[in-house]
PDB file of C-alpha atoms in Angstrom:
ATOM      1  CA  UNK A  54     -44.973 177.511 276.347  1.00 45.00           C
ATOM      2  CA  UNK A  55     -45.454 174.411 278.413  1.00 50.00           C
ATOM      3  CA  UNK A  56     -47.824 171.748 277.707  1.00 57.00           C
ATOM      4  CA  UNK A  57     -50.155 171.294 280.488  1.00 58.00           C
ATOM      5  CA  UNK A  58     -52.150 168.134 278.125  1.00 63.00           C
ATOM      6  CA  UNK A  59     -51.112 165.063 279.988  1.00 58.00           C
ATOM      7  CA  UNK A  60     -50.765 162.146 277.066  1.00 58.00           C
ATOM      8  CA  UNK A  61     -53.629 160.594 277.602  1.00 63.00           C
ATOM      9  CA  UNK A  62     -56.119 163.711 277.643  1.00 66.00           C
ATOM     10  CA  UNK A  63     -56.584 165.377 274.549  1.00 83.00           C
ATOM     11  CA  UNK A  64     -59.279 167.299 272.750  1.00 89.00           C
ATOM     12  CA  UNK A  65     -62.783 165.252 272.615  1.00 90.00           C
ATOM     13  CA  UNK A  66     -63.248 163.939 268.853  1.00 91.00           C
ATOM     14  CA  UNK A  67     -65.830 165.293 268.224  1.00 94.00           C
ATOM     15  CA  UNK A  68     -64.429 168.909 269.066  1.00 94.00           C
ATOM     16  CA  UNK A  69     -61.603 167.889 267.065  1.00 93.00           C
ATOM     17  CA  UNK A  70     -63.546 166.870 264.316  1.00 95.00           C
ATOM     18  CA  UNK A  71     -64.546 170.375 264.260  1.00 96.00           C
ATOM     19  CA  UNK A  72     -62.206 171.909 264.461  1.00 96.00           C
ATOM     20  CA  UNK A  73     -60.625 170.257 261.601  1.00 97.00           C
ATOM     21  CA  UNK A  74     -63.454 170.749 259.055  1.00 98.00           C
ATOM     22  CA  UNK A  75     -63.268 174.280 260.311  1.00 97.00           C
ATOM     23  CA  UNK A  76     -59.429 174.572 259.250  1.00 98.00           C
ATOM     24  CA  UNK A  77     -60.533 172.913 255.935  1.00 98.00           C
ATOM     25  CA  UNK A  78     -62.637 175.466 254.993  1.00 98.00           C
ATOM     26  CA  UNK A  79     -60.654 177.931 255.857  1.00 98.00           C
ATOM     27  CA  UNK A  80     -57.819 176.483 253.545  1.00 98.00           C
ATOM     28  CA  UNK A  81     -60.505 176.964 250.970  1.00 98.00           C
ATOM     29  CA  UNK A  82     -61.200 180.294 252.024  1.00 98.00           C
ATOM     30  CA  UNK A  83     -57.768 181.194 251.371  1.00 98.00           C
ATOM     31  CA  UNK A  84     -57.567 179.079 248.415  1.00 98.00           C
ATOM     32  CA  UNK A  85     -60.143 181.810 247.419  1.00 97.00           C
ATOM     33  CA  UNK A  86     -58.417 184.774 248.617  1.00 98.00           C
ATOM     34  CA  UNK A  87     -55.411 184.249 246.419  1.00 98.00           C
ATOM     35  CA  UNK A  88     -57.754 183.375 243.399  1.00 98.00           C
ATOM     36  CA  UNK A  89     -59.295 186.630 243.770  1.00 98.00           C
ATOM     37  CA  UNK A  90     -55.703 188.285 243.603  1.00 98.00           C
ATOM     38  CA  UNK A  91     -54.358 186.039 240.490  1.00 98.00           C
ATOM     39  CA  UNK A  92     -57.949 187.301 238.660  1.00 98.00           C
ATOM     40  CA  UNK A  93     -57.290 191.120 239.496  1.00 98.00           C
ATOM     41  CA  UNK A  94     -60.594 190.919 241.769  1.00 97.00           C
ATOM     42  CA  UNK A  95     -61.345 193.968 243.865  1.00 97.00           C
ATOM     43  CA  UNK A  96     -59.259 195.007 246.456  1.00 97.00           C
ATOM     44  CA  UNK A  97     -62.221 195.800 248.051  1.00 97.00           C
ATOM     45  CA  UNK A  98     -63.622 192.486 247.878  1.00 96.00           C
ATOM     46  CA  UNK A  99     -60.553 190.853 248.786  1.00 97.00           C
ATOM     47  CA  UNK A 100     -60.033 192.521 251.935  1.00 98.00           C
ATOM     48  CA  UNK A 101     -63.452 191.552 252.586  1.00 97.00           C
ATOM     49  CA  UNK A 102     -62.818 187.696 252.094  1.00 97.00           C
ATOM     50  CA  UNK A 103     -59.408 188.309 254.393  1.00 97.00           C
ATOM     51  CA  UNK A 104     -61.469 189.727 256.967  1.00 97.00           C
ATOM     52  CA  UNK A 105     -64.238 186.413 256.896  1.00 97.00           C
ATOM     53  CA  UNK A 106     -60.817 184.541 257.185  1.00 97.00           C
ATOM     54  CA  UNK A 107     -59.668 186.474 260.291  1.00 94.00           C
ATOM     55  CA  UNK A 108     -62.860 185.904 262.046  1.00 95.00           C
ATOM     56  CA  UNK A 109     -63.178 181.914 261.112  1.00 97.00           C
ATOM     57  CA  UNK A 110     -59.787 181.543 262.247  1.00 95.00           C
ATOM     58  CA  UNK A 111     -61.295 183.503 265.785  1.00 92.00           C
ATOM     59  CA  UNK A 112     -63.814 180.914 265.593  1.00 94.00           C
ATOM     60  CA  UNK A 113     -61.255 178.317 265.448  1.00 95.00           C
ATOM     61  CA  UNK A 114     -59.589 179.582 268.854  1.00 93.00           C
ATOM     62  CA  UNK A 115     -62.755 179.923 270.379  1.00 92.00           C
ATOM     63  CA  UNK A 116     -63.505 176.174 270.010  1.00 94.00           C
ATOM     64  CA  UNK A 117     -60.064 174.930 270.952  1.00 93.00           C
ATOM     65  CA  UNK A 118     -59.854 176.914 274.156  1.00 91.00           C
ATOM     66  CA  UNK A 119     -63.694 175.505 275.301  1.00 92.00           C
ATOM     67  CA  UNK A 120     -62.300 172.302 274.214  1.00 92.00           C
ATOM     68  CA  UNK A 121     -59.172 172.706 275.780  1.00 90.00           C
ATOM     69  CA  UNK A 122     -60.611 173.731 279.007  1.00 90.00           C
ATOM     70  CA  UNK A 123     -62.924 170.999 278.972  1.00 90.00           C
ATOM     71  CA  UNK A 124     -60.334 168.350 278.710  1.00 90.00           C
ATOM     72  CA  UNK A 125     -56.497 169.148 279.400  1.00 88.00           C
ATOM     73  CA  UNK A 126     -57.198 172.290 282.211  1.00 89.00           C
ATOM     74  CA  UNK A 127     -60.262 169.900 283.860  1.00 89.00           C
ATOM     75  CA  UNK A 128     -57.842 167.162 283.771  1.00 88.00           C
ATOM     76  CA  UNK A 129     -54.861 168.936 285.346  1.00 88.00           C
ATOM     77  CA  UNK A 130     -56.631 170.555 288.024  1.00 89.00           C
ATOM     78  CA  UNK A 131     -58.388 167.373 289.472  1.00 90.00           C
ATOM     79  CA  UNK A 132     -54.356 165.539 289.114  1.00 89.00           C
ATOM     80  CA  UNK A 133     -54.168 169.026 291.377  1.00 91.00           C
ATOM     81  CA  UNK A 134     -51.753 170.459 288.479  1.00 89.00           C
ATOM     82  CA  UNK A 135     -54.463 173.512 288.401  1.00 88.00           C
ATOM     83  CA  UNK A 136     -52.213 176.257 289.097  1.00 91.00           C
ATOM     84  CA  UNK A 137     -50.019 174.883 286.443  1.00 89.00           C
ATOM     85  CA  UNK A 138     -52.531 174.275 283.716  1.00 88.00           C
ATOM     86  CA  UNK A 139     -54.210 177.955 284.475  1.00 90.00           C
ATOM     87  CA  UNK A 140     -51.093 179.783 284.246  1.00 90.00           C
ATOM     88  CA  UNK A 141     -50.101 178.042 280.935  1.00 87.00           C
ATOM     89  CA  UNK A 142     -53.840 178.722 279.751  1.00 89.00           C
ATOM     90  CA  UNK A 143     -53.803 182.813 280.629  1.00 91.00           C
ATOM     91  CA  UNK A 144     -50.063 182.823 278.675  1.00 88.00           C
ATOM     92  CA  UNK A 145     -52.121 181.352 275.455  1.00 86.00           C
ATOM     93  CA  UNK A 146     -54.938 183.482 276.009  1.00 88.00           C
ATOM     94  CA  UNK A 147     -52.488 186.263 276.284  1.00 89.00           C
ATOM     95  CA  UNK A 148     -51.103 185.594 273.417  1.00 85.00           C
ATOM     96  CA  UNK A 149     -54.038 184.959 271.973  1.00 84.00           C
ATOM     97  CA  UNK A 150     -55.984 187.986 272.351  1.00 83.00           C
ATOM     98  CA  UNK A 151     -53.098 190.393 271.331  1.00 84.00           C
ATOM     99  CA  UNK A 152     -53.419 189.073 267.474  1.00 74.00           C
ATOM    100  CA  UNK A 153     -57.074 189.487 267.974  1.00 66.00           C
ATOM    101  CA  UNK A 154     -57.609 192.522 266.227  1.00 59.00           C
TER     102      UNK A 154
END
């Protein structure tokens, strides 16, 4: 997949910030997960966790793409690189949405 981010555009910090203390906690969420399987927890209750995983990782993509959309697509199409950038973007989102599930 090509990178449409020119160098000097990038993900606002505070959206990366974010996004970040989003992927920590979900380290700790799976941190948790495999505690639950080392104690002989519940399967029940384990899928349960996996599935809160699935959907903060969801909420993870979410953010990047607004952020990414905000930033590297806005960028590209006023450097009139839009076709590019929004043809790299629906291949992600493609890609994207078929692990969605």
């Amino acid at each position: 997949m090509q990178d449409t981010c020119l160098p000097q555009v990038y993900l606002k910090p505070n959206v990366e910030r974010r996004i970040l203390n989003r992927l920590k906690r979900i380290e700790g969420q799976v941190r948790g997960v495999q505690k639950l399987i080392s104690n002989h927890q519940s399967c029940d209750d384990i899928l349960i966790q996996i599935g809160a995983v699935k959907q903060a990782i969801n909420g993870v993509a979410v953010e990047l793409l607004e952020g990414h959309m905000d930033t590297c697509v806005a960028e590209s199409i006023v450097k009139g690189q839009g076709t590019k950038a929004l043809a790299s973007l629906k291949g992600a989102l493609t890609h994207v949405l078929r692990q969605v599930s």
